[in-house]
Short mmCIF file of C-alpha atoms and ligand atoms in Angstrom, two decimals:
data_model
loop_
_atom_site.label_atom_id
_atom_site.label_comp_id
_atom_site.label_asym_id
_atom_site.label_seq_id
_atom_site.Cartn_x
_atom_site.Cartn_y
_atom_site.Cartn_z
CA MET A 1213 0.00 0.00 0.00
CA SER A 1214 1.07 3.57 -0.60
CA LEU A 1215 1.24 6.40 1.90
CA PHE A 1216 0.67 10.11 1.32
CA ILE A 1217 1.83 12.43 4.12
CA THR A 1218 1.60 16.22 4.04
CA PHE A 1219 3.18 18.90 6.24
CA GLU A 1220 1.22 21.98 7.22
CA GLY A 1221 1.60 24.91 9.57
CA PRO A 1222 2.17 28.65 9.67
CA GLU A 1223 5.21 30.41 8.21
CA GLY A 1224 8.55 29.32 9.57
CA SER A 1225 7.12 26.51 11.71
CA GLY A 1226 9.71 24.02 10.45
CA LYS A 1227 7.73 22.12 7.80
CA SER A 1228 10.60 21.93 5.31
CA THR A 1229 13.06 21.00 8.07
CA GLN A 1230 10.88 18.18 9.39
CA ALA A 1231 9.87 16.93 5.93
CA ARG A 1232 13.56 16.52 5.15
CA TYR A 1233 14.23 14.66 8.42
CA LEU A 1234 11.37 12.26 7.76
CA TYR A 1235 12.49 11.72 4.18
CA GLU A 1236 15.98 10.77 5.39
CA TYR A 1237 14.50 8.42 7.99
CA LEU A 1238 12.38 6.64 5.36
CA GLN A 1239 15.32 6.32 3.01
CA ASN A 1240 17.52 4.89 5.75
CA GLN A 1241 14.79 2.39 6.60
CA GLY A 1242 14.62 1.25 2.98
CA TYR A 1243 11.19 2.63 2.11
CA PRO A 1244 10.52 3.92 -1.40
CA ALA A 1245 9.93 7.62 -0.69
CA ILE A 1246 9.93 10.97 -2.43
CA LEU A 1247 9.87 14.45 -0.97
CA THR A 1248 8.16 17.25 -2.81
CA ARG A 1249 6.71 20.66 -2.04
CA GLU A 1250 3.97 23.09 -2.93
CA PRO A 1251 3.77 25.18 -4.91
CA GLY A 1252 6.39 23.45 -7.06
CA GLY A 1253 7.75 19.96 -7.51
CA THR A 1254 7.65 19.87 -11.33
CA PRO A 1255 9.17 22.27 -13.86
CA ILE A 1256 5.74 23.70 -14.71
CA SER A 1257 4.73 24.00 -11.05
CA ASP A 1258 8.06 25.64 -10.21
CA ALA A 1259 7.41 28.25 -12.89
CA VAL A 1260 4.02 28.93 -11.28
CA ARG A 1261 5.74 29.09 -7.87
CA ARG A 1262 8.05 31.86 -9.03
CA LEU A 1263 5.07 33.78 -10.36
CA VAL A 1264 2.86 33.39 -7.30
CA LEU A 1265 5.53 34.17 -4.68
CA ASP A 1266 7.17 37.08 -6.52
CA GLY A 1267 6.98 40.22 -4.37
CA GLN A 1268 6.60 42.50 -7.41
CA TRP A 1269 2.99 41.33 -8.05
CA THR A 1270 1.36 43.50 -5.41
CA THR A 1271 -1.93 43.69 -7.35
CA MET A 1272 -2.54 39.95 -7.73
CA GLU A 1273 -6.22 39.17 -7.20
CA PRO A 1274 -7.02 36.56 -4.53
CA THR A 1275 -8.87 34.58 -7.21
CA THR A 1276 -5.82 34.62 -9.47
CA GLU A 1277 -3.63 33.51 -6.57
CA THR A 1278 -6.03 30.68 -5.72
CA LEU A 1279 -6.18 29.42 -9.31
CA LEU A 1280 -2.39 29.58 -9.71
CA PHE A 1281 -1.92 27.44 -6.60
CA ALA A 1282 -4.53 25.03 -7.95
CA ALA A 1283 -2.78 24.88 -11.33
CA ALA A 1284 0.58 24.10 -9.74
CA ARG A 1285 -1.10 21.44 -7.59
CA ALA A 1286 -2.86 19.80 -10.55
CA GLN A 1287 0.46 19.41 -12.34
CA LEU A 1288 2.22 18.04 -9.24
CA VAL A 1289 -0.51 15.49 -8.53
CA GLY A 1290 -0.69 14.35 -12.16
CA GLU A 1291 3.01 14.25 -12.88
CA VAL A 1292 4.52 13.17 -9.56
CA ILE A 1293 2.26 12.32 -6.61
CA SER A 1294 -0.33 10.01 -8.16
CA PRO A 1295 2.12 7.98 -10.28
CA TYR A 1296 4.36 7.43 -7.25
CA LEU A 1297 1.48 6.42 -5.01
CA ASN A 1298 0.30 4.01 -7.71
CA LEU A 1299 3.70 2.32 -7.48
CA GLY A 1300 3.17 1.81 -3.73
CA GLY A 1301 5.61 4.47 -2.52
CA VAL A 1302 5.54 7.01 0.28
CA VAL A 1303 5.03 10.62 -0.83
CA LEU A 1304 5.95 13.45 1.53
CA CYS A 1305 4.60 16.83 0.47
CA ASP A 1306 5.62 20.10 2.11
CA ARG A 1307 2.19 21.88 2.05
CA TYR A 1308 -0.84 20.71 0.10
CA ALA A 1309 -4.55 21.52 -0.26
CA ASP A 1310 -5.01 22.44 3.41
CA SER A 1311 -2.74 25.44 2.77
CA THR A 1312 -5.31 26.70 0.27
CA TYR A 1313 -8.09 26.48 2.84
CA ALA A 1314 -5.95 28.10 5.55
CA TYR A 1315 -4.35 30.89 3.45
CA GLN A 1316 -6.85 31.74 0.72
CA GLY A 1317 -9.88 30.65 2.79
CA TYR A 1318 -9.31 31.79 6.34
CA GLY A 1319 -6.47 34.24 5.54
CA LEU A 1320 -7.98 36.03 2.51
CA GLY A 1321 -11.63 35.28 3.19
CA ARG A 1322 -12.39 33.25 0.07
CA ASN A 1323 -15.42 30.96 0.27
CA LEU A 1324 -14.36 27.57 1.62
CA GLU A 1325 -16.91 25.58 -0.38
CA GLU A 1326 -15.69 27.17 -3.62
CA LEU A 1327 -12.11 26.39 -2.62
CA ARG A 1328 -13.07 22.76 -2.03
CA THR A 1329 -14.63 22.57 -5.50
CA ILE A 1330 -11.52 24.06 -7.14
CA THR A 1331 -9.30 21.69 -5.13
CA LEU A 1332 -11.39 18.68 -6.13
CA PHE A 1333 -11.07 19.74 -9.76
CA ALA A 1334 -7.30 20.17 -9.43
CA THR A 1335 -6.52 16.99 -7.48
CA GLY A 1336 -9.23 14.58 -8.55
CA GLY A 1337 -10.03 14.32 -4.84
CA LEU A 1338 -6.65 12.98 -3.75
CA LEU A 1339 -6.36 13.37 0.03
CA PRO A 1340 -3.40 12.71 2.31
CA HIS A 1341 -3.59 9.70 4.61
CA LEU A 1342 -1.91 11.75 7.30
CA THR A 1343 -1.14 15.44 7.83
CA ILE A 1344 1.62 16.61 10.17
CA TYR A 1345 0.74 19.97 11.68
CA LEU A 1346 3.54 22.07 13.19
CA ASP A 1347 2.06 24.66 15.48
CA LEU A 1348 3.91 27.86 16.27
CA PRO A 1349 2.81 31.34 17.40
CA VAL A 1350 2.72 33.58 14.33
CA GLU A 1351 5.28 36.10 15.58
CA GLU A 1352 7.81 33.37 16.38
CA GLY A 1353 7.51 31.89 12.89
CA LEU A 1354 7.88 35.26 11.18
CA GLU A 1355 10.87 36.04 13.40
CA ARG A 1356 12.53 32.75 12.40
CA LYS A 1357 12.00 33.62 8.76
CA ARG A 1358 13.39 37.14 9.11
CA ARG A 1359 16.47 35.69 10.76
CA GLN A 1360 16.80 33.09 8.00
CA ARG A 1361 16.52 35.83 5.34
CA ASP A 1362 19.14 38.01 7.01
CA GLU A 1363 21.56 35.09 7.37
CA LEU A 1364 21.15 34.26 3.68
CA ARG A 1365 21.83 37.86 2.70
CA GLU A 1366 24.96 37.98 4.84
CA ARG A 1367 26.23 34.74 3.36
CA ARG A 1368 25.66 36.03 -0.16
CA GLU A 1369 27.40 39.31 0.53
CA LEU A 1370 30.36 37.49 2.06
CA GLN A 1371 30.58 35.29 -0.98
CA GLN A 1372 30.68 38.25 -3.32
CA LEU A 1373 33.55 39.62 -1.29
CA THR A 1374 35.59 36.45 -1.16
CA LEU A 1375 35.10 34.91 -4.59
CA PRO A 1376 37.28 36.02 -7.49
CA LEU A 1377 35.06 37.39 -10.24
CA PRO A 1378 35.16 34.63 -12.90
CA HIS A 1379 33.73 32.14 -10.41
CA LEU A 1380 29.97 32.21 -10.06
CA PRO A 1381 28.66 31.69 -6.54
CA PRO A 1382 27.15 28.26 -5.92
CA PRO A 1383 23.36 28.09 -5.98
CA MET A 1384 21.73 29.30 -2.79
CA PRO A 1385 18.11 29.87 -1.86
CA SER A 1386 17.03 33.23 -3.26
CA ASP A 1387 15.72 36.07 -1.10
CA GLN A 1388 12.34 35.18 -2.55
CA GLU A 1389 12.60 31.72 -1.01
CA ALA A 1390 13.41 33.12 2.40
CA TRP A 1391 10.89 35.97 2.44
CA ASN A 1392 8.16 36.01 -0.19
CA ARG A 1393 5.05 37.94 -1.23
CA LEU A 1394 2.83 35.99 1.15
CA ASP A 1395 5.14 36.32 4.18
CA ALA A 1396 4.97 40.08 3.79
CA ARG A 1397 1.25 40.15 4.60
CA GLU A 1398 0.12 41.63 7.91
CA VAL A 1399 0.37 39.71 11.17
CA ALA A 1400 -3.45 39.59 11.50
CA TYR A 1401 -3.58 37.66 8.22
CA HIS A 1402 -1.10 35.10 9.53
CA GLN A 1403 -3.10 34.85 12.75
CA ARG A 1404 -6.27 34.06 10.77
CA VAL A 1405 -4.30 31.38 8.94
CA ARG A 1406 -3.23 29.75 12.19
CA ASP A 1407 -6.77 29.91 13.63
CA GLY A 1408 -8.03 28.47 10.34
CA TYR A 1409 -5.72 25.49 10.67
CA MET A 1410 -7.21 24.86 14.12
CA ASP A 1411 -10.69 24.77 12.56
CA LEU A 1412 -9.58 22.39 9.83
CA ILE A 1413 -8.01 20.09 12.42
CA SER A 1414 -11.07 19.97 14.63
CA ALA A 1415 -13.24 19.18 11.58
CA ASP A 1416 -11.13 16.14 10.65
CA PRO A 1417 -9.06 15.09 13.71
CA GLU A 1418 -8.38 11.55 12.40
CA ARG A 1419 -6.15 12.74 9.60
CA TRP A 1420 -4.12 15.34 11.53
CA ARG A 1421 -1.27 14.95 14.02
CA VAL A 1422 -0.40 18.14 15.91
CA PHE A 1423 3.11 18.94 17.15
CA ASP A 1424 4.58 21.79 19.17
CA ALA A 1425 6.99 23.44 16.71
CA ARG A 1426 8.90 25.16 19.53
CA LEU A 1427 10.58 21.87 20.45
CA GLU A 1428 14.12 21.07 19.32
CA ARG A 1429 14.40 19.89 15.71
CA GLU A 1430 15.56 16.38 16.69
CA THR A 1431 12.90 15.94 19.39
CA LEU A 1432 10.23 16.86 16.89
CA ALA A 1433 11.67 14.54 14.27
CA ASP A 1434 11.51 11.62 16.74
CA GLN A 1435 7.91 12.43 17.64
CA ILE A 1436 6.92 12.58 13.98
CA VAL A 1437 8.56 9.23 13.25
CA ALA A 1438 6.69 7.68 16.20
CA ALA A 1439 3.43 9.02 14.76
CA ILE A 1440 3.94 7.60 11.28
CA VAL A 1441 5.44 4.21 12.16
CA PRO A 1442 2.00 2.54 12.53
CA PHE A 1443 1.16 3.65 8.97
CA LEU A 1444 4.30 2.06 7.54
CA SER A 1445 3.31 -1.52 8.31
CA ASP A 1446 1.46 -1.79 4.98
CA VAL A 1447 4.20 -0.20 2.88
CA ARG A 1448 6.62 -2.57 1.16
CA ARG A 1449 10.31 -1.85 1.64
CA LEU A 1450 12.63 -1.81 -1.37
CA ASN A 1451 14.32 -5.10 -0.34
CA ASP A 1452 11.06 -6.74 0.80
CA GLU A 1453 10.71 -10.34 -0.50
CA ARG A 1454 6.94 -10.55 0.21
N1 ATP B 1623 12.54 23.24 15.85
C1 ATP B 1623 13.12 24.39 15.47
N2 ATP B 1623 13.56 25.27 16.40
C2 ATP B 1623 14.14 26.45 16.04
N3 ATP B 1623 14.31 26.83 14.76
C3 ATP B 1623 13.88 26.00 13.78
C4 ATP B 1623 13.27 24.74 14.09
N4 ATP B 1623 12.95 24.12 12.93
C5 ATP B 1623 13.35 24.96 11.94
N5 ATP B 1623 13.91 26.09 12.44
C6 ATP B 1623 14.47 27.24 11.69
O1 ATP B 1623 13.35 28.08 11.37
C7 ATP B 1623 13.47 28.58 10.03
C8 ATP B 1623 12.28 28.10 9.23
O2 ATP B 1623 12.33 26.67 9.11
P1 ATP B 1623 11.68 25.93 7.86
O3 ATP B 1623 12.16 26.57 6.60
O4 ATP B 1623 11.86 24.48 8.02
O5 ATP B 1623 10.14 26.31 8.11
P2 ATP B 1623 8.95 26.21 7.09
O6 ATP B 1623 7.74 25.92 7.92
O7 ATP B 1623 9.26 25.29 6.00
O8 ATP B 1623 8.89 27.70 6.56
P3 ATP B 1623 8.08 28.27 5.29
O9 ATP B 1623 6.75 28.64 5.85
O10 ATP B 1623 8.89 29.42 4.88
O11 ATP B 1623 8.04 27.20 4.26
C9 ATP B 1623 14.80 28.03 9.50
O12 ATP B 1623 15.78 29.01 9.68
C10 ATP B 1623 15.06 26.82 10.36
O13 ATP B 1623 16.42 26.52 10.47
MG1 MG B 1624 9.21 25.62 3.94
#
């Protein structure tokens, strides 16, 4: 059997960090696993990602934003997630449809039923078996991201100073990755997003597992592994003779 696990939570709560830890764990344990993220994960979806997160598009309509996320998701599901699940693998996805409900629904006030219809159209109704929720007060998450952005800038500046000109600097996350158009929205918006996640969780508690994102990275990673282990019993390992 296959397993589809998504990571959700407010900005800077450690989704990407924990998704990577879990991916490494699964690989070490010999499970067929892929790690992907939203928006992105395919060349087409990555192009949409650049568009939707670009800070220069200050006039983007909420509807446009919603449909762009849905378009990127449709491509990711069709090209990557569904085929891999059909092979019996484990798919880890850093954000998925719940982000649409939390950000465009609760955050921007779009109608949740309409968002569900658009999501159904985009995904064919594909739902995660399990969703890891990393909970963090909004200000703490934004502070983590500001720090991350500043560290990246410093590293880039240092590199420009130390590298002789003909050598191009190695690839590094862009400023856009560390601090994007959506991060720049007001704190109240991010607070609505977090409250929205709480609503989504209480409406479907079976699927969600909630973690305190203020814990140490390794402690969290251990807790997340403990939560998913029961779901792995039906997944065949790569060297499984069954
Ligand atoms: N448990 C933790 N404790 C303290 N800092 C952490 C923890 N986990 C991650 N961080 C740091 O917080 C910042 C954000 O982490 P990460 O990028 O994993 O979050 P994210 O939820 O994926 O953020 P985004 O919303 O931007 O996708 C990074 O600088 C990361 O090193
Ligand atoms: Mg991330």
